[in-house]
Short mmCIF file of C-alpha atoms and ligand atoms in Angstrom, two decimals:
data_model
loop_
_atom_site.label_atom_id
_atom_site.label_comp_id
_atom_site.label_asym_id
_atom_site.label_seq_id
_atom_site.Cartn_x
_atom_site.Cartn_y
_atom_site.Cartn_z
CA MET A 287 52.48 -22.68 11.10
CA THR A 288 51.37 -18.86 11.88
CA GLN A 289 49.79 -17.53 14.52
CA PRO A 290 46.39 -16.46 13.67
CA LYS A 291 46.03 -12.24 13.80
CA LYS A 292 43.60 -10.94 16.18
CA LEU A 293 41.02 -8.29 15.35
CA PHE A 294 39.18 -6.40 18.23
CA ILE A 295 35.56 -4.79 17.02
CA LYS A 296 33.88 -2.69 18.96
CA THR A 297 30.27 -1.60 18.05
CA TYR A 298 28.68 0.76 19.02
CA GLY A 299 24.90 1.77 17.35
CA CYS A 300 21.71 -0.02 15.84
CA GLN A 301 21.66 -4.09 15.14
CA MET A 302 22.56 -3.45 11.21
CA ASN A 303 25.77 -1.83 12.71
CA VAL A 304 25.65 -5.56 14.43
CA TYR A 305 25.19 -7.29 11.43
CA ASP A 306 28.33 -5.37 9.50
CA SER A 307 30.32 -6.44 12.41
CA GLU A 308 29.73 -10.05 12.12
CA ARG A 309 30.35 -9.74 8.04
CA MET A 310 33.76 -7.89 8.27
CA ALA A 311 34.92 -9.99 10.75
CA GLU A 312 34.14 -12.49 7.88
CA ALA A 313 36.07 -10.51 6.04
CA MET A 314 38.56 -10.57 7.92
CA GLY A 315 39.16 -13.83 8.57
CA GLY A 316 39.51 -14.78 4.86
CA LYS A 317 42.84 -12.44 5.73
CA GLY A 318 43.71 -15.14 8.96
CA TYR A 319 42.39 -13.03 11.37
CA VAL A 320 40.28 -14.31 14.22
CA GLN A 321 38.15 -12.54 16.40
CA THR A 322 39.15 -11.14 20.04
CA ASP A 323 37.03 -10.12 22.70
CA THR A 324 39.68 -7.27 24.83
CA PRO A 325 42.34 -4.72 22.80
CA ASP A 326 44.71 -5.72 24.76
CA ASP A 327 46.03 -8.41 22.68
CA ALA A 328 44.75 -7.23 19.10
CA ASP A 329 46.67 -7.15 16.13
CA MET A 330 43.56 -4.45 14.62
CA ILE A 331 41.07 -2.97 16.00
CA LEU A 332 37.68 -1.63 14.39
CA LEU A 333 35.65 0.68 15.81
CA ASN A 334 32.13 0.62 13.68
CA THR A 335 30.30 3.54 14.84
CA CYS A 336 27.41 5.18 15.26
CA HIS A 337 26.73 8.83 14.24
CA ILE A 338 23.18 9.32 15.05
CA ARG A 339 22.99 11.53 17.72
CA GLU A 340 26.07 13.65 18.66
CA LYS A 341 27.13 11.59 22.19
CA ALA A 342 27.11 8.39 20.38
CA ALA A 343 30.02 10.34 17.38
CA GLU A 344 32.16 11.91 20.76
CA LYS A 345 32.12 8.14 21.99
CA VAL A 346 34.04 7.26 19.32
CA TYR A 347 37.00 9.56 19.91
CA SER A 348 36.48 9.15 23.41
CA GLU A 349 37.68 5.32 23.00
CA LEU A 350 40.01 5.86 20.55
CA GLY A 351 41.85 8.10 23.08
CA ARG A 352 42.61 4.98 24.88
CA TYR A 353 44.19 3.07 22.87
CA LYS A 354 46.95 5.67 22.92
CA GLY A 355 49.00 3.83 25.00
CA LEU A 356 48.31 0.36 23.23
CA LYS A 357 49.80 0.77 20.16
CA ALA A 358 52.38 3.16 21.48
CA GLU A 359 53.79 -0.50 22.80
CA LYS A 360 52.21 -1.98 19.70
CA PRO A 361 53.58 0.08 16.55
CA ASP A 362 52.12 -3.08 14.47
CA LEU A 363 48.48 -2.62 15.75
CA LYS A 364 46.62 -1.34 13.07
CA ILE A 365 43.21 1.01 14.17
CA GLY A 366 39.98 1.59 11.62
CA VAL A 367 37.20 2.93 12.32
CA ALA A 368 34.07 2.32 10.30
CA GLY A 369 30.59 2.89 10.25
CA CYS A 370 28.91 6.34 10.69
CA VAL A 371 31.02 8.77 12.01
CA ALA A 372 33.54 7.16 9.58
CA GLN A 373 30.71 8.42 6.59
CA ALA A 374 30.45 11.52 8.09
CA GLU A 375 34.03 12.60 9.11
CA GLY A 376 35.88 10.70 6.95
CA GLN A 377 39.68 12.94 6.99
CA GLU A 378 38.77 14.97 9.63
CA ILE A 379 39.12 11.31 12.12
CA MET A 380 42.94 11.53 11.18
CA ARG A 381 43.29 14.76 11.73
CA ARG A 382 41.39 14.56 15.01
CA GLN A 383 43.29 10.86 15.84
CA PRO A 384 46.97 10.57 14.26
CA MET A 385 47.15 7.27 15.05
CA VAL A 386 43.92 5.85 13.09
CA ASP A 387 45.26 4.06 9.92
CA LEU A 388 42.02 3.54 8.20
CA VAL A 389 38.33 4.89 7.80
CA VAL A 390 35.58 2.77 5.99
CA GLY A 391 32.31 3.82 5.39
CA PRO A 392 29.39 1.17 5.73
CA GLN A 393 29.17 1.33 1.83
CA ALA A 394 32.43 0.25 1.64
CA TYR A 395 33.83 -1.91 4.15
CA HIS A 396 34.16 -5.62 1.72
CA ARG A 397 37.64 -3.82 0.85
CA LEU A 398 38.60 -3.57 4.37
CA PRO A 399 41.46 -6.84 3.22
CA GLU A 400 42.75 -3.79 0.87
CA LEU A 401 42.32 -1.89 2.52
CA GLU A 402 44.32 -3.59 6.03
CA ALA A 403 46.98 -4.36 3.99
CA LYS A 404 47.55 -1.05 2.32
CA ALA A 405 47.62 0.03 6.11
CA ARG A 406 50.43 -2.49 6.73
CA GLU A 407 52.21 -1.13 4.16
CA GLY A 408 52.29 1.88 6.82
CA LYS A 409 50.37 4.35 4.33
CA LYS A 410 46.45 5.63 5.76
CA ALA A 411 44.01 3.93 3.96
CA LEU A 412 40.16 5.84 3.39
CA ASP A 413 37.28 4.55 1.54
CA THR A 414 33.93 6.83 2.24
CA ASP A 415 32.88 5.57 -1.40
CA MET A 416 29.22 4.75 -1.63
CA PRO A 417 29.97 2.31 -5.03
CA GLU A 418 26.84 0.95 -7.20
CA GLU A 419 28.81 -2.25 -7.06
CA ASP A 420 27.05 -4.95 -3.66
CA LYS A 421 29.04 -4.99 -1.38
CA PHE A 422 27.12 -8.57 -0.17
CA GLU A 423 28.38 -10.06 -3.24
CA LYS A 424 31.80 -9.46 -3.14
CA LEU A 425 32.06 -9.90 0.69
CA LYS A 426 33.08 -13.88 0.91
CA SER A 427 30.39 -16.08 1.56
CA ARG A 428 29.37 -16.53 5.79
CA PRO A 429 31.84 -19.09 7.06
CA LYS A 430 29.86 -22.25 7.44
CA ALA A 431 30.28 -22.39 11.50
CA LYS A 432 27.34 -23.39 13.51
CA ARG A 433 25.32 -20.17 14.86
CA GLY A 434 23.55 -19.35 17.81
CA PRO A 435 19.28 -19.37 17.29
CA THR A 436 18.72 -15.59 16.30
CA ALA A 437 20.35 -13.85 13.73
CA PHE A 438 19.99 -10.45 11.81
CA LEU A 439 19.74 -10.60 8.16
CA THR A 440 20.50 -7.15 5.96
CA VAL A 441 17.81 -6.58 3.53
CA GLN A 442 17.96 -3.03 2.95
CA GLU A 443 19.94 -0.03 3.70
CA GLY A 444 20.07 2.99 3.06
CA CYS A 445 17.28 5.93 3.43
CA ASP A 446 15.54 8.29 1.23
CA LYS A 447 12.80 9.98 3.66
CA PHE A 448 15.16 12.63 4.62
CA CYS A 449 13.34 13.19 7.80
CA ALA A 450 14.43 17.21 9.02
CA PHE A 451 16.51 15.51 12.35
CA CYS A 452 18.47 12.17 10.65
CA VAL A 453 22.15 12.00 9.05
CA VAL A 454 20.83 8.57 7.79
CA PRO A 455 20.89 9.44 4.59
CA TYR A 456 24.25 11.04 3.95
CA THR A 457 25.25 8.46 5.84
CA ARG A 458 24.07 5.44 4.43
CA GLY A 459 23.01 6.78 1.05
CA ALA A 460 19.67 6.49 -0.63
CA GLU A 461 17.76 3.04 -0.58
CA VAL A 462 18.72 0.14 -1.98
CA SER A 463 17.37 -3.71 -1.51
CA ARG A 464 18.67 -6.68 -1.79
CA PRO A 465 17.71 -9.30 -4.25
CA ALA A 466 15.34 -11.94 -2.67
CA THR A 467 17.39 -15.22 -3.87
CA ARG A 468 20.57 -13.43 -2.33
CA ILE A 469 18.34 -13.30 1.26
CA MET A 470 16.76 -16.46 0.47
CA ALA A 471 19.87 -18.26 0.12
CA GLU A 472 21.63 -16.91 2.87
CA ALA A 473 18.73 -16.89 5.48
CA ARG A 474 18.73 -20.90 4.28
CA ASP A 475 22.29 -20.82 4.64
CA LEU A 476 21.88 -19.47 8.80
CA VAL A 477 19.10 -22.26 8.85
CA GLU A 478 20.91 -25.09 8.06
CA ARG A 479 23.50 -23.51 11.09
CA GLY A 480 21.44 -23.68 13.39
CA VAL A 481 19.29 -20.61 13.31
CA ARG A 482 15.81 -20.75 14.13
CA GLU A 483 14.50 -17.00 14.21
CA ILE A 484 16.00 -14.37 11.45
CA THR A 485 15.33 -10.45 11.97
CA LEU A 486 15.51 -8.78 8.79
CA LEU A 487 17.01 -5.34 8.55
CA GLY A 488 16.59 -2.06 6.98
CA GLN A 489 16.73 1.72 8.06
CA ASN A 490 13.77 1.55 5.90
CA VAL A 491 12.96 -2.15 5.97
CA ASN A 492 9.08 -1.80 4.70
CA ALA A 493 10.79 0.07 1.38
CA TYR A 494 12.32 -3.32 0.92
CA HIS A 495 11.48 -3.56 -3.63
CA GLY A 496 14.13 -6.45 -3.89
CA HIS A 497 10.96 -9.02 -4.18
CA ASP A 498 8.30 -8.50 -6.36
CA LYS A 499 5.77 -8.50 -3.78
CA GLY A 500 8.35 -6.34 -1.54
CA LEU A 501 8.67 -7.22 1.79
CA ALA A 502 5.59 -9.20 2.83
CA GLY A 503 6.69 -10.82 -0.42
CA MET A 504 9.70 -11.31 0.60
CA ILE A 505 8.34 -12.57 4.38
CA ARG A 506 5.74 -15.07 2.79
CA GLU A 507 8.83 -16.21 0.67
CA LEU A 508 11.00 -16.71 3.77
CA ALA A 509 8.20 -18.61 5.95
CA THR A 510 8.43 -21.98 3.29
CA ILE A 511 12.16 -22.64 4.57
CA ASP A 512 11.63 -25.53 7.14
CA GLY A 513 13.30 -25.22 10.40
CA LEU A 514 12.56 -21.10 9.93
CA GLU A 515 10.58 -20.64 12.78
CA ARG A 516 10.23 -16.92 13.34
CA ILE A 517 10.60 -13.81 11.48
CA ARG A 518 10.72 -10.19 12.50
CA PHE A 519 11.63 -6.89 10.57
CA THR A 520 13.01 -3.29 11.59
CA THR A 521 12.88 -0.98 11.10
CA SER A 522 9.95 0.37 9.35
CA HIS A 523 8.41 4.03 8.32
CA PRO A 524 4.43 3.96 8.76
CA ASN A 525 4.29 4.99 5.20
CA ASP A 526 5.47 2.08 3.16
CA MET A 527 3.38 -0.16 5.67
CA ASP A 528 1.25 -1.27 3.00
CA ASP A 529 -2.42 -3.70 2.83
CA ASP A 530 0.12 -6.66 2.09
CA LEU A 531 2.32 -6.60 4.64
CA ILE A 532 -0.50 -5.25 7.11
CA ASP A 533 -2.41 -8.61 5.78
CA ALA A 534 0.73 -10.91 6.70
CA HIS A 535 0.63 -9.89 10.51
CA GLY A 536 -2.50 -11.62 10.54
CA ASP A 537 -1.75 -14.85 7.61
CA CYS A 538 1.97 -15.54 8.59
CA ASP A 539 2.15 -17.46 11.57
CA LYS A 540 5.86 -16.93 11.63
CA LEU A 541 5.72 -13.23 11.65
CA MET A 542 5.86 -12.37 15.42
CA PRO A 543 3.16 -10.14 17.06
CA TYR A 544 5.66 -7.77 17.72
CA LEU A 545 6.32 -3.76 15.68
CA HIS A 546 8.55 -2.17 15.60
CA LEU A 547 6.71 1.86 13.97
CA PRO A 548 8.58 4.97 14.92
CA VAL A 549 6.42 7.67 14.65
CA GLN A 550 8.49 10.71 16.61
CA ALA A 551 6.34 12.56 18.08
CA GLY A 552 2.76 13.31 18.53
CA SER A 553 1.80 16.21 16.99
CA ASP A 554 1.39 17.34 13.65
CA LYS A 555 2.91 20.35 14.08
CA ILE A 556 6.31 18.87 15.26
CA LEU A 557 5.14 15.78 12.34
CA LYS A 558 5.56 18.22 9.27
CA ARG A 559 8.09 19.63 10.11
CA MET A 560 9.83 16.49 10.62
CA ASN A 561 9.29 15.78 7.12
CA ARG A 562 7.72 12.45 8.21
CA SER A 563 4.65 12.95 5.70
CA HIS A 564 2.05 12.22 7.90
CA THR A 565 -0.28 13.00 10.62
CA ALA A 566 -0.11 11.62 14.05
CA GLU A 567 -4.23 10.46 13.64
CA GLU A 568 -3.14 8.70 10.20
CA TYR A 569 -0.53 6.47 12.38
CA ILE A 570 -3.02 5.70 14.77
CA ARG A 571 -5.85 4.52 12.31
CA LEU A 572 -2.76 2.46 10.71
CA ILE A 573 -2.31 0.33 14.39
CA GLU A 574 -5.84 0.19 14.14
CA ARG A 575 -5.44 -1.65 11.05
CA LEU A 576 -2.85 -3.58 12.10
CA ARG A 577 -4.18 -4.54 15.26
CA SER A 578 -7.50 -6.11 13.37
CA ALA A 579 -5.52 -8.26 11.51
CA ARG A 580 -2.89 -9.15 14.24
CA PRO A 581 -5.56 -8.31 17.79
CA ASP A 582 -2.07 -9.60 20.28
CA LEU A 583 -0.11 -7.13 18.53
CA HIS A 584 2.75 -5.55 20.52
CA MET A 585 4.07 -1.85 19.49
CA SER A 586 7.41 -0.46 19.84
CA GLY A 587 8.46 2.72 18.64
CA ASP A 588 10.86 5.55 18.61
CA PHE A 589 10.18 9.16 20.19
CA ILE A 590 12.09 12.20 20.50
CA VAL A 591 11.15 15.56 22.87
CA GLY A 592 12.67 18.36 22.13
CA PHE A 593 12.45 19.01 18.93
CA PRO A 594 13.49 22.33 17.56
CA GLU A 595 10.27 24.43 18.36
CA GLU A 596 8.39 21.91 20.10
CA THR A 597 6.13 23.02 22.95
CA GLU A 598 4.61 21.91 26.44
CA GLN A 599 1.22 21.23 24.31
CA ASP A 600 3.45 19.44 21.08
CA PHE A 601 5.01 17.63 23.62
CA GLN A 602 1.61 16.73 25.46
CA ASP A 603 0.37 16.01 22.20
CA THR A 604 2.91 13.47 22.23
CA MET A 605 1.99 11.90 25.29
CA ALA A 606 -1.55 11.71 24.10
CA LEU A 607 -0.37 9.20 20.92
CA ILE A 608 1.30 7.39 23.83
CA GLU A 609 -1.53 6.84 25.74
CA GLU A 610 -3.51 5.92 22.86
CA VAL A 611 -1.60 3.27 21.05
CA LYS A 612 -0.11 1.98 24.65
CA TYR A 613 3.53 0.51 23.83
CA GLY A 614 4.80 -2.83 24.47
CA SER A 615 8.39 -1.17 24.52
CA ALA A 616 10.27 2.22 23.14
CA PHE A 617 12.95 3.75 22.45
CA SER A 618 13.24 7.55 23.83
CA PHE A 619 15.67 10.50 23.20
CA LYS A 620 16.06 14.25 23.19
CA TYR A 621 17.20 16.22 20.15
CA SER A 622 20.32 16.23 19.56
CA GLU A 623 21.99 18.37 16.77
CA ARG A 624 23.35 16.95 14.14
CA PRO A 625 24.98 19.21 11.46
CA GLY A 626 24.26 19.23 8.12
CA THR A 627 20.81 18.54 8.52
CA PRO A 628 17.97 21.34 8.97
CA ALA A 629 16.92 20.75 12.21
CA ALA A 630 20.22 21.52 12.80
CA GLU A 631 19.64 25.32 12.04
CA ARG A 632 15.72 25.91 13.52
CA PRO A 633 15.56 27.80 17.19
CA GLN A 634 16.42 25.28 19.62
CA VAL A 635 14.71 23.98 22.98
CA PRO A 636 16.71 24.60 25.74
CA GLU A 637 18.49 21.08 27.23
CA THR A 638 17.04 21.07 30.81
CA GLU A 639 13.68 21.59 28.96
CA LYS A 640 14.40 18.80 26.93
CA ASP A 641 15.60 16.60 30.48
CA ASP A 642 12.23 17.17 32.22
CA ARG A 643 10.16 16.27 29.14
CA LEU A 644 12.36 12.70 28.22
CA GLN A 645 11.79 11.60 31.95
CA ARG A 646 8.13 12.63 32.05
CA LEU A 647 7.83 10.85 28.68
CA GLN A 648 10.26 7.45 29.64
CA ALA A 649 7.50 7.80 32.78
CA LEU A 650 4.69 6.76 30.45
CA LEU A 651 6.45 4.19 28.41
CA LYS A 652 7.92 2.44 31.69
CA THR A 653 4.18 2.29 33.32
CA GLN A 654 2.72 1.24 29.98
CA GLN A 655 5.77 -1.59 29.10
CA ARG A 656 5.24 -3.15 32.86
CA ALA A 657 1.71 -3.21 32.32
CA LEU A 658 1.95 -5.17 29.06
CA GLN A 659 4.76 -7.31 30.35
CA ASP A 660 2.21 -8.17 33.84
CA ASP A 661 -0.62 -8.67 31.82
CA MET A 662 1.00 -12.00 30.43
CA VAL A 663 0.72 -13.70 33.73
CA GLY A 664 -1.44 -16.52 33.50
CA ARG A 665 -1.15 -16.69 29.53
CA GLU A 666 0.77 -19.01 27.29
CA VAL A 667 3.20 -17.83 25.29
CA SER A 668 5.83 -19.97 22.80
CA VAL A 669 9.58 -19.60 23.92
CA LEU A 670 12.79 -19.60 22.01
CA PHE A 671 16.14 -20.28 24.42
CA GLU A 672 18.73 -18.75 23.83
CA LYS A 673 21.39 -19.16 26.91
CA ALA A 674 21.33 -20.47 29.84
CA GLY A 675 20.03 -18.56 32.96
CA ARG A 676 22.15 -17.25 36.43
CA MET A 677 20.91 -20.30 38.17
CA ALA A 678 21.66 -23.94 37.61
CA GLY A 679 19.21 -25.28 35.50
CA GLN A 680 17.59 -22.17 34.92
CA MET A 681 17.25 -21.36 30.43
CA VAL A 682 16.31 -17.81 29.25
CA GLY A 683 14.37 -17.20 26.10
CA LYS A 684 12.19 -15.21 24.43
CA SER A 685 8.54 -14.68 23.80
CA GLU A 686 6.60 -13.89 20.85
CA TYR A 687 6.49 -10.68 21.72
CA LEU A 688 10.74 -9.81 23.01
CA HIS A 689 9.80 -10.45 26.69
CA ALA A 690 12.57 -12.59 27.99
CA VAL A 691 11.99 -15.86 29.71
CA HIS A 692 13.17 -17.11 32.48
CA VAL A 693 12.55 -21.30 32.85
CA GLU A 694 13.38 -24.07 35.32
CA ALA A 695 13.26 -26.89 33.14
CA ASP A 696 16.76 -29.44 32.55
CA ASP A 697 15.39 -30.72 29.11
CA VAL A 698 15.55 -27.91 27.61
CA ALA A 699 18.49 -27.39 25.12
CA ILE A 700 19.52 -23.34 23.27
CA GLY A 701 17.41 -23.49 20.22
CA ASP A 702 14.52 -25.23 21.59
CA LEU A 703 10.56 -23.58 20.93
CA ARG A 704 8.63 -24.57 23.57
CA ARG A 705 5.24 -23.46 25.65
CA VAL A 706 5.14 -21.60 28.39
CA ARG A 707 2.33 -20.75 30.99
CA ILE A 708 3.73 -17.33 32.25
CA ASP A 709 3.36 -17.55 36.36
CA SER A 710 4.91 -14.32 37.03
CA SER A 711 6.36 -10.71 36.00
CA GLY A 712 9.92 -9.20 37.46
CA PRO A 713 11.51 -5.76 36.76
CA ASN A 714 12.80 -6.78 33.20
CA SER A 715 11.30 -10.37 32.68
CA LEU A 716 9.28 -12.37 33.08
CA SER A 717 9.27 -16.62 34.13
CA GLY A 718 6.88 -19.61 33.76
CA LYS A 719 6.60 -23.45 33.29
CA LEU A 720 7.16 -25.58 30.36
CA VAL A 721 3.89 -26.94 29.30
N1 5AD B 73 18.32 13.38 17.67
C1 5AD B 73 17.52 12.39 18.74
N2 5AD B 73 17.17 11.80 18.04
C2 5AD B 73 17.63 11.21 16.92
N3 5AD B 73 16.89 9.30 16.03
C3 5AD B 73 17.73 10.37 14.64
N4 5AD B 73 18.04 11.00 14.28
C4 5AD B 73 17.99 11.45 15.85
C5 5AD B 73 18.58 12.98 16.50
N5 5AD B 73 19.10 13.97 15.67
C6 5AD B 73 16.46 8.92 16.76
C7 5AD B 73 14.98 8.65 15.94
C8 5AD B 73 15.21 7.35 15.12
C9 5AD B 73 15.99 6.44 15.96
C10 5AD B 73 16.92 5.78 15.45
O1 5AD B 73 17.15 7.58 16.76
O2 5AD B 73 14.02 8.03 17.09
O3 5AD B 73 14.02 6.90 14.88
FE1 SF4 B 74 16.48 8.96 9.68
FE2 SF4 B 74 13.93 9.45 8.91
FE3 SF4 B 74 15.45 7.78 6.99
FE4 SF4 B 74 14.30 6.94 9.97
S1 SF4 B 74 12.92 7.78 8.09
S2 SF4 B 74 15.94 6.73 9.10
S3 SF4 B 74 14.47 8.46 11.12
S4 SF4 B 74 15.19 9.46 8.00
#
């Protein structure tokens, strides 16, 4: 019997890359590859990369540098770069790091097995096409292995919004939705293999139009699958939040009361320059409507500080918006100049100013996050158990609001969904007892 070849995949960036890495591993499984969790014994190393901020892209080159020794020892080792850096830089990657054998963009990875074969023949292999064909259809169906209780499922990719700071419309291409029938089939398959919670993914997931009733229709149909207990979706744009999707937060029990709805900034001047096409007030009114459909909804968001020409007053407007919304969690970043995007051409805010604003913003978000978490004490939540805790007899899961919850219990299994009364709140998680 021939030994399976080993594939090491390192994933950077967003949840969609996590999903893509799984699918690439499955595609290479069809070519006799099994996954390994160390580059040292790999026959192929694949970096699934992120281009969203400068630091993320630079990390790829420093990681590649680390594999020089390995490649010298093992000439048969093939090194590939996938994802958004692959799309944005293409051939340039092989010029900067000649040891890279293959480069594959996020819309072409169904061709990875062919590219690997080409690389094995000693040729450089590159594919950054954005073909019309549906890569998910071209991929082998997912193997039937048992899975953990949570899974991602990409339903939509790409973006037509062209926010002035963002590379996504260039690296992931135009908005495309996968047909509802395929989403249903993939979800049923995941549930048969043990999945209880599915997070629907898309760069603009609420612009999903693969179902005749949009994302809300897709969610309602998914909710009919027995054994699927929880549905989440990320990431959304405020302008695509339609009435039906707002209502679904109130009437679809399986849709979790946690919503990631990035606003990026709270100043109308900056929002306009970012090309976000809505005001701070419109965003706040939207959240009010969502909260009247689902009063316990926890909000999450993304923020950028130091966008070109952001003044202290503009920054204060962002702080005021945060004060008003009260976030359960959030991601915040210093603006990073991305070549080819309109904002990169504008007058930049000094780095020290960006650092200072980021610190102040994160301090506020942290206080809010902690307050909402502490507010869970004394309440009953539902917990989907995902793994054993560090201490014997301890199990860890997530509440409907995505808080990590620790419970001491011998009779809880991974995949169980149980009611828990919260009795304490620590720095990063809650603890409680089974009800
Ligand atoms: N600089 C900083 N943050 C960015 N994001 C996207 N592009 C940039 C950039 N050029 C952030 C946005 C987005 C999240 C995924 O990354 O907040 O919502
Ligand atoms: Fe980027 Fe804006 Fe599209 Fe989000 S909506 S992916 S931030 S361009």
